[in-house]
Short mmCIF file of C-alpha atoms and ligand atoms in Angstrom, two decimals:
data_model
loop_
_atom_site.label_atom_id
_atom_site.label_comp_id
_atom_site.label_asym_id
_atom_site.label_seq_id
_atom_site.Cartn_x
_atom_site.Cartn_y
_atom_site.Cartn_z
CA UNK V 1 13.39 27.55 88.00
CA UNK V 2 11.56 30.57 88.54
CA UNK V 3 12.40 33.70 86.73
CA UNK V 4 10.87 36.00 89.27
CA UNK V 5 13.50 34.69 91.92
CA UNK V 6 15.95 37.25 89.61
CA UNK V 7 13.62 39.89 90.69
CA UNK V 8 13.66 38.82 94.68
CA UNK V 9 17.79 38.97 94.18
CA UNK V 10 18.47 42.01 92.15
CA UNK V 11 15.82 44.16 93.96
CA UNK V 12 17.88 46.98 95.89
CA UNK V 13 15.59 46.12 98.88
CA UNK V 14 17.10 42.67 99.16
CA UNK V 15 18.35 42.91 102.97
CA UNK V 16 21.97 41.88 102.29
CA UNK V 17 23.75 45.15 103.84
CA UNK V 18 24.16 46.99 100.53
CA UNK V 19 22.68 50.13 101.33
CA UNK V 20 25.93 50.40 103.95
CA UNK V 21 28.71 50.79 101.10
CA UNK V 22 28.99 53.30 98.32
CA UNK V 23 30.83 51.41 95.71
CA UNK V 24 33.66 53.45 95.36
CA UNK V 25 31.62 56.59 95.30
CA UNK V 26 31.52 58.58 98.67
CA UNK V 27 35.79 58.70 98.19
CA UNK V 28 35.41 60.20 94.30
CA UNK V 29 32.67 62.03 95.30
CA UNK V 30 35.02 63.68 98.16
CA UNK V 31 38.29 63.68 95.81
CA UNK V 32 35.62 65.76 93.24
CA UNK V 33 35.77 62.85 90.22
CA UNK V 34 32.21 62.66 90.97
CA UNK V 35 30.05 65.94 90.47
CA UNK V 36 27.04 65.18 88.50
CA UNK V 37 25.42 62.64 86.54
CA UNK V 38 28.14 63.46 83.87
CA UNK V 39 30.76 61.91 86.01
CA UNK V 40 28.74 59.77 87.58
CA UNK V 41 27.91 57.85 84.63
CA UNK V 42 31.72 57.72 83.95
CA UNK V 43 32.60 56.40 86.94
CA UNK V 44 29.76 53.77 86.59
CA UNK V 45 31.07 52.84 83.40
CA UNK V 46 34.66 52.31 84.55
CA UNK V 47 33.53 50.06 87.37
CA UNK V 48 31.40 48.09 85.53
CA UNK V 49 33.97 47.17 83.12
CA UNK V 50 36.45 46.61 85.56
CA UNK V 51 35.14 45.43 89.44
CA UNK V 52 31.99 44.93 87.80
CA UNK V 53 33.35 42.81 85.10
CA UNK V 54 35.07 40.30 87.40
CA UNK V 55 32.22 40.40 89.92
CA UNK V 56 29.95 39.16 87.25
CA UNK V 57 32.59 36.57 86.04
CA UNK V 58 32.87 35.23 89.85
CA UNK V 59 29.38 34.90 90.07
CA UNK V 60 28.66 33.16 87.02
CA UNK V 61 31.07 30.44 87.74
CA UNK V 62 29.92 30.08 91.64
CA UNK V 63 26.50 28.95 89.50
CA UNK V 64 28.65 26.71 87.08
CA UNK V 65 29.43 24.66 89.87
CA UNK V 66 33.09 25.79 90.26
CA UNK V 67 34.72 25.38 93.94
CA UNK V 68 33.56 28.83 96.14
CA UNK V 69 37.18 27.89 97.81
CA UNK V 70 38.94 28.07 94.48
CA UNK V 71 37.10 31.22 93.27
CA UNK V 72 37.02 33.05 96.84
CA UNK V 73 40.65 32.90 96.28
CA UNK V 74 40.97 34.39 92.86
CA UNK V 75 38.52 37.15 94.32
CA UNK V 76 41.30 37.75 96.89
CA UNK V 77 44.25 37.47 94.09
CA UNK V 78 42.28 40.39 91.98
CA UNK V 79 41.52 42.60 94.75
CA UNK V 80 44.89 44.15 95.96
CA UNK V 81 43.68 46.50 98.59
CA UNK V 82 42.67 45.31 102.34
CA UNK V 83 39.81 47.49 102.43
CA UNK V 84 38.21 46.46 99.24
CA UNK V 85 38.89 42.66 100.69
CA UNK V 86 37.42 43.48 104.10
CA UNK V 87 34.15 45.24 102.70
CA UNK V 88 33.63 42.27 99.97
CA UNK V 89 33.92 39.81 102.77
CA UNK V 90 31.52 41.71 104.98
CA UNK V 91 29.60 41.64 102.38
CA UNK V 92 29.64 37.89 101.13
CA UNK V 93 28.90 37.11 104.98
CA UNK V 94 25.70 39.67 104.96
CA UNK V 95 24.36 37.58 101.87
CA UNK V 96 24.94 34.77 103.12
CA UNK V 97 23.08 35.07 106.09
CA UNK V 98 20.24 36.67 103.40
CA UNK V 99 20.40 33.70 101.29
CA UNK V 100 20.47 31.17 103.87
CA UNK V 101 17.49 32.79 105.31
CA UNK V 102 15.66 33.00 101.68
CA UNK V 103 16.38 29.99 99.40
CA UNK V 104 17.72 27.03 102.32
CA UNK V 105 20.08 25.23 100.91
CA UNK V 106 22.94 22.43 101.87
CA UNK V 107 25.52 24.48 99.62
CA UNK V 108 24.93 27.60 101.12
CA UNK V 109 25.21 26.16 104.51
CA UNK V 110 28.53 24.27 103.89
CA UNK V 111 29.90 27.95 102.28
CA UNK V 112 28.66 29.07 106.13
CA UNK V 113 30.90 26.80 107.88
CA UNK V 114 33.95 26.97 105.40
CA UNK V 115 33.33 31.24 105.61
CA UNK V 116 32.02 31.88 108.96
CA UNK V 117 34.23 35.35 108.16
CA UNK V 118 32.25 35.76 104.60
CA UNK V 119 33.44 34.95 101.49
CA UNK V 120 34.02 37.25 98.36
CA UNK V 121 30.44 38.85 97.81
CA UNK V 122 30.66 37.87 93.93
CA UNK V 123 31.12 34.26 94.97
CA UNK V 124 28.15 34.04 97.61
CA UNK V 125 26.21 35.51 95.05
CA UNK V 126 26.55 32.88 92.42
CA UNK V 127 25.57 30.27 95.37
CA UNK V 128 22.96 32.23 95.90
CA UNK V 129 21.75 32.28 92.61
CA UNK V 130 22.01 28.72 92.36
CA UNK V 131 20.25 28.00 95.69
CA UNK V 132 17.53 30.22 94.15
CA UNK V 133 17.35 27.97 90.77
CA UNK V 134 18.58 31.07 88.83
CA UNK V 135 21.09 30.31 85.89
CA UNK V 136 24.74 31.54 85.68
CA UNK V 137 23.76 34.97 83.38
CA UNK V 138 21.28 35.69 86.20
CA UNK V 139 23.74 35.45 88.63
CA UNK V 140 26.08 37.89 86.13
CA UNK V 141 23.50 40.43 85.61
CA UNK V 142 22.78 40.78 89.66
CA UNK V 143 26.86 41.15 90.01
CA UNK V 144 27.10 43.71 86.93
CA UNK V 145 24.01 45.70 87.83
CA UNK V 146 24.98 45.83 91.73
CA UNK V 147 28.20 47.34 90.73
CA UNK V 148 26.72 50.49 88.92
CA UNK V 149 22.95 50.32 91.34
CA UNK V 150 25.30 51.14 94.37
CA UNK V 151 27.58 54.09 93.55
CA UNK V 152 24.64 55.30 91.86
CA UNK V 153 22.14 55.33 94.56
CA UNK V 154 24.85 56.27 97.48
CA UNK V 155 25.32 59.42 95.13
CA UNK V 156 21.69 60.20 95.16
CA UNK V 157 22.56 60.57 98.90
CA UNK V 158 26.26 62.24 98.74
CA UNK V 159 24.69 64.90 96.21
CA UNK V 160 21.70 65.49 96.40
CA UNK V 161 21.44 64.14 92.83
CA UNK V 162 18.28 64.30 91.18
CA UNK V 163 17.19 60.71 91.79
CA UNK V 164 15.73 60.65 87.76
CA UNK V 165 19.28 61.96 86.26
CA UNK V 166 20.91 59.14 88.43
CA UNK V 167 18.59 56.27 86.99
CA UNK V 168 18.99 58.30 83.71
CA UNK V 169 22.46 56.83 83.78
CA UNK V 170 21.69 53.27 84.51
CA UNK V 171 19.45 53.12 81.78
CA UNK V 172 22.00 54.51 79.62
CA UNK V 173 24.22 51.84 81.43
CA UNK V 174 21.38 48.64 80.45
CA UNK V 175 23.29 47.78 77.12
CA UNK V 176 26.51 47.74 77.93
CA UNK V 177 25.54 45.27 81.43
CA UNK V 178 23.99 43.32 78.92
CA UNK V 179 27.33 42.58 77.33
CA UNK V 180 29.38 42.89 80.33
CA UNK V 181 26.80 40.12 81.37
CA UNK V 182 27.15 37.97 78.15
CA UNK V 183 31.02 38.22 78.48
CA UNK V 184 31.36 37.11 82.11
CA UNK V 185 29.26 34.08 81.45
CA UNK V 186 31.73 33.07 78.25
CA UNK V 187 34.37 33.66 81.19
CA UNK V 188 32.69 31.23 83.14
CA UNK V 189 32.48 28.56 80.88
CA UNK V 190 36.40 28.72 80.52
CA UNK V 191 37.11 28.61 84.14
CA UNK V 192 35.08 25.22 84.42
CA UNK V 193 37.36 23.85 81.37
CA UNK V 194 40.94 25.51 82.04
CA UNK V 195 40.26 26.83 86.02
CA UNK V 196 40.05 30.07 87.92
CA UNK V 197 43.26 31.55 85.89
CA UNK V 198 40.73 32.17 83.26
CA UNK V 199 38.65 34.75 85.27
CA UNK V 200 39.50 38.29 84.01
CA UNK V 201 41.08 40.54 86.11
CA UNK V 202 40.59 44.12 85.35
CA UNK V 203 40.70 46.23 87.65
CA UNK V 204 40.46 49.88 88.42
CA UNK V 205 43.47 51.32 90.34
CA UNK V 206 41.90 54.71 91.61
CA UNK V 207 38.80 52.39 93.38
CA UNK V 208 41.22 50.47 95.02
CA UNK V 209 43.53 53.42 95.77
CA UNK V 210 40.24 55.36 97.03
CA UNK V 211 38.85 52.79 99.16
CA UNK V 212 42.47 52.62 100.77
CA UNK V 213 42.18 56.81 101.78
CA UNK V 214 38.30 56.10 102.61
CA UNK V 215 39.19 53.21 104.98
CA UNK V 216 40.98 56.20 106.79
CA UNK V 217 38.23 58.63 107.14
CA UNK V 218 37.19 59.65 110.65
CA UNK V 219 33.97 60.76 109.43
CA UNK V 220 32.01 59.14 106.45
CA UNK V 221 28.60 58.35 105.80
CA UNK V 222 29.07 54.44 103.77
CA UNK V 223 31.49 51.77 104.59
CA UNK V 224 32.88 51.34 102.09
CA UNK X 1 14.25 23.88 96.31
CA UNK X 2 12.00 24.36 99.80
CA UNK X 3 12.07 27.40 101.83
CA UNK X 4 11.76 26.16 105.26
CA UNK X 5 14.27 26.50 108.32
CA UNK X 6 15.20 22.89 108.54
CA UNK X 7 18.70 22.97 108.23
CA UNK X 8 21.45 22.29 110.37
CA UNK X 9 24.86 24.49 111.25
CA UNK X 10 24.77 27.96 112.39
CA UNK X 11 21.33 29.32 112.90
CA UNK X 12 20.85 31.20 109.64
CA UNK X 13 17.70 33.34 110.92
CA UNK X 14 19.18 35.48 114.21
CA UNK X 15 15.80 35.94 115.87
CA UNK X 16 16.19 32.72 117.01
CA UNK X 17 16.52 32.29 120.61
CA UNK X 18 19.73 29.46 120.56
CA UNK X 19 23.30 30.14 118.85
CA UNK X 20 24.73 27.34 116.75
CA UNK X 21 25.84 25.94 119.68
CA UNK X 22 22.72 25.40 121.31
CA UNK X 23 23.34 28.39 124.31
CA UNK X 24 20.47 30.52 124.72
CA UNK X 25 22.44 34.13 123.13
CA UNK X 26 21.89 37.34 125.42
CA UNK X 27 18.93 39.46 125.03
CA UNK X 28 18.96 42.24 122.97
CA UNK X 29 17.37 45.88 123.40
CA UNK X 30 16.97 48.16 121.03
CA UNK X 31 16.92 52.26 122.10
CA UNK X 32 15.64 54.30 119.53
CA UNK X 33 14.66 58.33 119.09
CA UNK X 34 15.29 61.27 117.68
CA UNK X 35 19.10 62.80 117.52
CA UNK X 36 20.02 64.63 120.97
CA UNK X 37 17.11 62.56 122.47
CA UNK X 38 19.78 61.14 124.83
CA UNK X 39 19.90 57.51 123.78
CA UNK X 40 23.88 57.60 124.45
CA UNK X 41 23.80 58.86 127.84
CA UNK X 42 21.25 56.35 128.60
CA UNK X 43 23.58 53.62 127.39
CA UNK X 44 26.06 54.52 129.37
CA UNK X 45 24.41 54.87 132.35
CA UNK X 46 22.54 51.71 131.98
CA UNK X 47 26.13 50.16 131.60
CA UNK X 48 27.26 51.80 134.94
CA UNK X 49 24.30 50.52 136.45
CA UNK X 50 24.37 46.92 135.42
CA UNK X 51 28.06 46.14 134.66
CA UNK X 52 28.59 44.55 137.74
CA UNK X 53 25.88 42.04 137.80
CA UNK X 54 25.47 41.19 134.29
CA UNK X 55 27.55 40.70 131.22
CA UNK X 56 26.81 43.32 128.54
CA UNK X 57 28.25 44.81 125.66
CA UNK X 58 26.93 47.39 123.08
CA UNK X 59 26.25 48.21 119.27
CA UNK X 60 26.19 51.92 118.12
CA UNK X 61 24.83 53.01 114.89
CA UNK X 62 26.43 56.10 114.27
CA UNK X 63 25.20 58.23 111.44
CA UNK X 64 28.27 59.82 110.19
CA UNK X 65 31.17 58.76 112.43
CA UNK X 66 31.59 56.86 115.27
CA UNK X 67 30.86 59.29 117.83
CA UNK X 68 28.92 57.70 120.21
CA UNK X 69 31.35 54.61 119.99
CA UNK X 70 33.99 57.32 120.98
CA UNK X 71 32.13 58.86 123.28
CA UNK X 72 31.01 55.38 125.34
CA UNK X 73 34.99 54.24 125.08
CA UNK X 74 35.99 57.67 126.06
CA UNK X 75 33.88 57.60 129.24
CA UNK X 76 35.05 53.93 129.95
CA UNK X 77 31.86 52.54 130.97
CA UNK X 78 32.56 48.81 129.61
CA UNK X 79 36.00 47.82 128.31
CA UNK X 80 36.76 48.71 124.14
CA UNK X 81 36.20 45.16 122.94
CA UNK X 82 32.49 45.27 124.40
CA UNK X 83 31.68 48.21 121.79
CA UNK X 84 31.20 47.98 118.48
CA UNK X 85 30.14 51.28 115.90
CA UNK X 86 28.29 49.75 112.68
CA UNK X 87 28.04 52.30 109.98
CA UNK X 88 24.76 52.34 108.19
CA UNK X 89 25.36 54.75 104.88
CA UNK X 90 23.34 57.55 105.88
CA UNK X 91 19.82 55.41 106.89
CA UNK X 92 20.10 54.66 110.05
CA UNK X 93 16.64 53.38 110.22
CA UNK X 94 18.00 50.93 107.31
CA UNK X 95 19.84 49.26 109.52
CA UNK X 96 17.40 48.73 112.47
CA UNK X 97 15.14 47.91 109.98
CA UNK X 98 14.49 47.27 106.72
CA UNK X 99 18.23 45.47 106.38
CA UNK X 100 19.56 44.22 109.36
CA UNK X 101 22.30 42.27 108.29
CA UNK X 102 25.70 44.85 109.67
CA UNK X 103 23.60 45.05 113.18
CA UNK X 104 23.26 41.24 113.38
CA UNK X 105 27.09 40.41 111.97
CA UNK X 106 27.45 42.97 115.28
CA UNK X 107 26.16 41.62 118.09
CA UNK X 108 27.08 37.50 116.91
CA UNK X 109 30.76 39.02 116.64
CA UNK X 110 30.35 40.30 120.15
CA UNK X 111 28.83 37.02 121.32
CA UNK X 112 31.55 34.98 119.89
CA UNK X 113 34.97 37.28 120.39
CA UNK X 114 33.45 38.73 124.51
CA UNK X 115 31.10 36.29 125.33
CA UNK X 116 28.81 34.77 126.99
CA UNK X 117 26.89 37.65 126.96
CA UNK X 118 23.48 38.30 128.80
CA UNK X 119 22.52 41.46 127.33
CA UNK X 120 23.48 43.82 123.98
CA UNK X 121 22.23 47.22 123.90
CA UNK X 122 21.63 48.67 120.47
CA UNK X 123 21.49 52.25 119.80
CA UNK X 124 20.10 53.55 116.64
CA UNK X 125 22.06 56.53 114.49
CA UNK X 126 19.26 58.34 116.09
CA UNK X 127 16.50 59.30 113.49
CA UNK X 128 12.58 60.57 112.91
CA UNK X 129 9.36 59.24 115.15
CA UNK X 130 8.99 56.71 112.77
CA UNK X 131 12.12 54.74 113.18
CA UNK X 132 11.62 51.28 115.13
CA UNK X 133 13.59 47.64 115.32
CA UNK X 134 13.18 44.71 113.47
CA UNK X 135 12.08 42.01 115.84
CA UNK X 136 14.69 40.33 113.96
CA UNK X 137 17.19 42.28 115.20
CA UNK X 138 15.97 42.89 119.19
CA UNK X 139 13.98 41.65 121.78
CA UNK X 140 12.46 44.57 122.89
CA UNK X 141 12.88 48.56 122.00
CA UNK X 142 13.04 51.29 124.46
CA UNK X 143 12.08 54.85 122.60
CA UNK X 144 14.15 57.70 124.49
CA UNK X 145 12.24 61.30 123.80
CA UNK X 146 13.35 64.56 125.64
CA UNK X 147 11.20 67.31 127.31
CA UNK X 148 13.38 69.90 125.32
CA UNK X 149 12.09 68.05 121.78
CA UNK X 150 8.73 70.08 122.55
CA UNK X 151 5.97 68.27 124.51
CA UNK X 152 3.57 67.79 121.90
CA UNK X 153 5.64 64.36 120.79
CA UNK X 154 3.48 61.84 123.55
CA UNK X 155 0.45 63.24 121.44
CA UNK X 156 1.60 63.24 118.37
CA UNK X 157 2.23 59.43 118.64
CA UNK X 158 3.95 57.82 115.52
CA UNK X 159 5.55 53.76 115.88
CA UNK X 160 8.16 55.01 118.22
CA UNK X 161 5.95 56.83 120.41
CA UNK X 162 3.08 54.14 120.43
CA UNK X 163 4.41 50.74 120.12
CA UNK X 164 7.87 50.81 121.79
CA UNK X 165 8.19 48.50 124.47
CA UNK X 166 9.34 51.17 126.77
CA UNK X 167 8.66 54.79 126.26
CA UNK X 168 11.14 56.70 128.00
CA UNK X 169 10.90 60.87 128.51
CA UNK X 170 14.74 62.41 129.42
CA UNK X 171 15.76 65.28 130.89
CA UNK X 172 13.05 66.22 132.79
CA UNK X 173 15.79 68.97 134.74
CA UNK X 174 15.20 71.09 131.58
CA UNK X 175 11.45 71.28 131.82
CA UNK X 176 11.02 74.31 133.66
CA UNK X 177 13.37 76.03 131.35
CA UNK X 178 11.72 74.78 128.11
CA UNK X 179 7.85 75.38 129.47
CA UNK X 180 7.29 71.66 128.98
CA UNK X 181 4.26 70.38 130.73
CA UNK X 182 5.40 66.99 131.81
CA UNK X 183 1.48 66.15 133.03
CA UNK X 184 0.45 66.45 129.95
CA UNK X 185 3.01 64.50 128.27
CA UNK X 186 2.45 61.58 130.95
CA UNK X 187 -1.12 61.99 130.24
CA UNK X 188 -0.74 61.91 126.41
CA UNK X 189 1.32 58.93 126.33
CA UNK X 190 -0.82 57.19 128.40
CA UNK X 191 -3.67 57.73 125.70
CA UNK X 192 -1.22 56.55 122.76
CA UNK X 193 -0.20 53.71 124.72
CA UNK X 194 -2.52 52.18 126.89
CA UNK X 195 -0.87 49.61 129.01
CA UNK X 196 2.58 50.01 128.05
CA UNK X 197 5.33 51.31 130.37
CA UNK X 198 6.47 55.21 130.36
CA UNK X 199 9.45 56.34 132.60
CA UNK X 200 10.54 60.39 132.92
CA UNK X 201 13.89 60.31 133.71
CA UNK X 202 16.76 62.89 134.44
CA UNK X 203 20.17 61.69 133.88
CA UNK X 204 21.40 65.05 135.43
CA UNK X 205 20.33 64.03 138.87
CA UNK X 206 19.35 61.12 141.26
CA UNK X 207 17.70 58.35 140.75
CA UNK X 208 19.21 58.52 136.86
CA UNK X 209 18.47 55.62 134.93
CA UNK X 210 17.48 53.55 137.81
CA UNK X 211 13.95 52.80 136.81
CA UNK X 212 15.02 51.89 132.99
CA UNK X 213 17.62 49.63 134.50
CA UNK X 214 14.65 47.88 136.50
CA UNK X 215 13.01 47.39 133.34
CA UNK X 216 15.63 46.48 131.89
CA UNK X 217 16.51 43.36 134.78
CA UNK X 218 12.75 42.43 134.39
CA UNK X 219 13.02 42.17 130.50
CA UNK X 220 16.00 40.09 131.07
CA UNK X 221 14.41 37.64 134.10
CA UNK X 222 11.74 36.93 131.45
CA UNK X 223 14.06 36.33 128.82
CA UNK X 224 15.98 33.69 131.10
CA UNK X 225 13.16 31.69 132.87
N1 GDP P 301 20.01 68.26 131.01
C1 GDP P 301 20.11 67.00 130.61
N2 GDP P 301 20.91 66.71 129.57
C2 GDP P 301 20.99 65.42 129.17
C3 GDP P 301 20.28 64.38 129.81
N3 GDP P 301 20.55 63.21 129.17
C4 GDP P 301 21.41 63.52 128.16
N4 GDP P 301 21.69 64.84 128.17
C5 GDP P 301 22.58 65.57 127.25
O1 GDP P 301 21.95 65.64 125.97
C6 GDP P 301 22.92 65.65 124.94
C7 GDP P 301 22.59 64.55 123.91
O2 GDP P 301 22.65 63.29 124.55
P1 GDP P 301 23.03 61.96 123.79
O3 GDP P 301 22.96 60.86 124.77
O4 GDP P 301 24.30 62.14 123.04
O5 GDP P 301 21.83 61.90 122.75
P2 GDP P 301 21.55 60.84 121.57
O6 GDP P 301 21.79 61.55 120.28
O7 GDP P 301 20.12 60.47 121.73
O8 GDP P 301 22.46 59.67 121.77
C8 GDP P 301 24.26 65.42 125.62
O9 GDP P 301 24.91 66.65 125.73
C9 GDP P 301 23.87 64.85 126.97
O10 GDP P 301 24.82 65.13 127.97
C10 GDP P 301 19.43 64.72 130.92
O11 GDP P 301 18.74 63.89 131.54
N5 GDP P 301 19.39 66.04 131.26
MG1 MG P 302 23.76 58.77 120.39
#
């Protein structure tokens, strides 16, 4: 394994469509729950703990070795609106491609043919991971970090936020994705013992509500 | 763990020439330039022009909404299901760029829900002189500047400018009104360029796009032989 593959994964600049989708943000940002670092870092914190937290939970059992079929359909089970389905699909299919292209692997092409549609981003990212010899807490980081990196950067961009106050509050984020991280991969281990059921499922009701208005937008700068 | 491109099922790197199926996929053309520039109304006339002989559909990159999309559906110049608007999150050189990935998902979907396909245009959001496609993503690029945009751009050169495949100059109706020197910009571009094609073009008046569309069935003879 090679640690710096975590580096190639995580980085922003990893070409997997990302920069497209705001994470939530552009719809808070245009319902004003989003203003300013302030509320920035809350929102970052409530999706970390909650999308974030089952993201990182997926992920970390796609590297366990746990069936993509079985998890993509938890994923699906813990993400009740369309929109947030659609865009995590999208996604998954846009990393896939990524990952196929990056770290070759017979898994990652038989998740190609059973997904040609994409399936849950969380899920494609564990593969990923795995492809890439990275370990399932690897694979929970990239998920937990992702989920606070996007809304935060897409806000740079919806704002005008100062770019330093807005990785101010990711650094004031680190310790808490470093439990959020440690959690999902205790998660993990339970799903490969008792099954899927034991994935969390938090979730966030105003990001799902949100991406449902967004979805409806005739003008708007992110996907999702 | 190896990192070549041996394996088998869909192709998993889109520059390549076959689809999964072993079909060659259509050629793909990039036209990039600055907002206003008139990439759209070059799309649509190239559609006009070529609908009947070839099989095309197209891929905007709007910025903000999905104007152009609207706009191309609005003026019916291929049927709705041959258009598709990919939203880039405020970079639209991102997407033609430095993260293909929506733009590819794009023209594959088109491929397998209209075709077969023999060419995809691919308009960019529209965006600075710097802004170019990924070979990854296109074949070739066509870089659509106006007269109105000031005639200095040919000189002031940039990747656009030098290193598009075609280099073309619209609206050359407005000229007189703007006191753009179209010699000079013929002349300048020929210095940035060299050997490389420039058309001036008026969409407002005959011959229109006809000598992009030329191009364009050259580009796609080579692309088939
Ligand atoms: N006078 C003139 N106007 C043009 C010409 N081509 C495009 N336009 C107009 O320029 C404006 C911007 O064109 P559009 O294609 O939307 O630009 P885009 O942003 O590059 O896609 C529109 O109002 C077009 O009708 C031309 O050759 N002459
Ligand atoms: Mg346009």
């Amino acid at each position: 394994m090679s640690r710096a593959a975590l580096l190639v994964l995580a980085d922003g600049r990893f070409p997997a469509g990302g920069h497209a989708h705001s994470g939530g943000a552009e719809a808070a940002v245009k319902a004003g729950r989003v203003t300013g670092a302030a509320s920035l870092e809350d929102f970052c914190r409530g999706r970390l703990h909650t999308a974030g937290r089952v993201a990182a939970a997926l992920a970390a059992a796609a590297v366990l070795g746990v069936d993509p079929v079985e998890l993509d359909a938890a994923a699906d089970a813990r993400t009740p609106s369309p929109a947030l389905r659609t865009a995590a699909r999208k996604l998954g299919r846009q990393l896939t491609r990524a990952a196929r292209a990056t770290w070759p692997s017979d898994e990652l092409d038989a998740l190609a043919r059973e997904f040609p549609k994409g399936a849950h981003q969380p899920v494609v990212l564990g593969l990923t991971a795995r492809a890439a010899g990275l370990g399932a807490v690897d694979a929970a980081y990239c998920a937990a970090y992702e989920s606070v990196s996007g809304p935060a950067s897409a806000t740079v961009r919806l704002l005008s936020l100062d770019p330093f106050e807005a990785t101010g509050v990711l650094a004031r984020l680190a310790p808490e994705l470093d439990r959020v991280a440690d959690r999902a991969v205790e998660d993990a281990r339970c799903v490969v013992d008792e099954g899927a059921d034991a994935l969390p499922a938090a979730s966030a009701p105003l990001l799902e509500i949100g991406a449902e208005v967004h979805a409806g937008w005739g003008v708007r700068l992110f996907a999702s | 763990m190896h990192l070549d491109h041996s394996h088998d099922g869909p192709a998993a790197v889109s520059a390549d020439a076959r689809r999964a199926d072993g079909s060659r996929r259509a050629l793909r053309i990039g036209l990039g330039g600055p907002v206003g520039s008139g990439k759209t109304a070059t799309v649509a006339a190239l559609c006009r022009a070529l609908r009947e002989e070839l099989s095309l559909a197209v891929v905007t990159n709007d910025i903000y909404t999905r104007e152009d999309a609207e706009f191309l559906l609005r003026e019916a110049v291929l049927p709705p299901e041959r258009i598709t608007a990919v939203e880039t999150g405020a970079c639209p050189h991102t997407a033609i760029r430095d993260d293909i990935s929506a733009n590819l998902e794009a023209v594959e979907d088109l491929e397998d829900e209209v075709g077969p396909l023999d060419l995809i245009l691919v308009e960019s959001g529209g965006d600075n002189l710097t802004a170019t496609f990924s070979k990854g993503l296109v074949d070739a690029q066509i870089f659509v500047i106006d007269v109105a945009g000031g005639d200095d751009i040919p000189r002031k050169g940039g990747p656009g400018v030098t290193t598009a495949d075609l280099l073309v100059v619209n609206k050359t109706d407005l000229a007189p009104y703007v006191g753009s020197d179209l010699g000079r910009m013929a002349a300048d571009a020929k210095a940035q360029r060299a050997e490389l094609p420039v058309v001036f073009q008026s969409l407002r008046s005959e011959p229109g796009v006809s000598d992009v569309a030329a191009w364009v069935r050259t580009r796609l003879a080579a692309w088939t032989a």
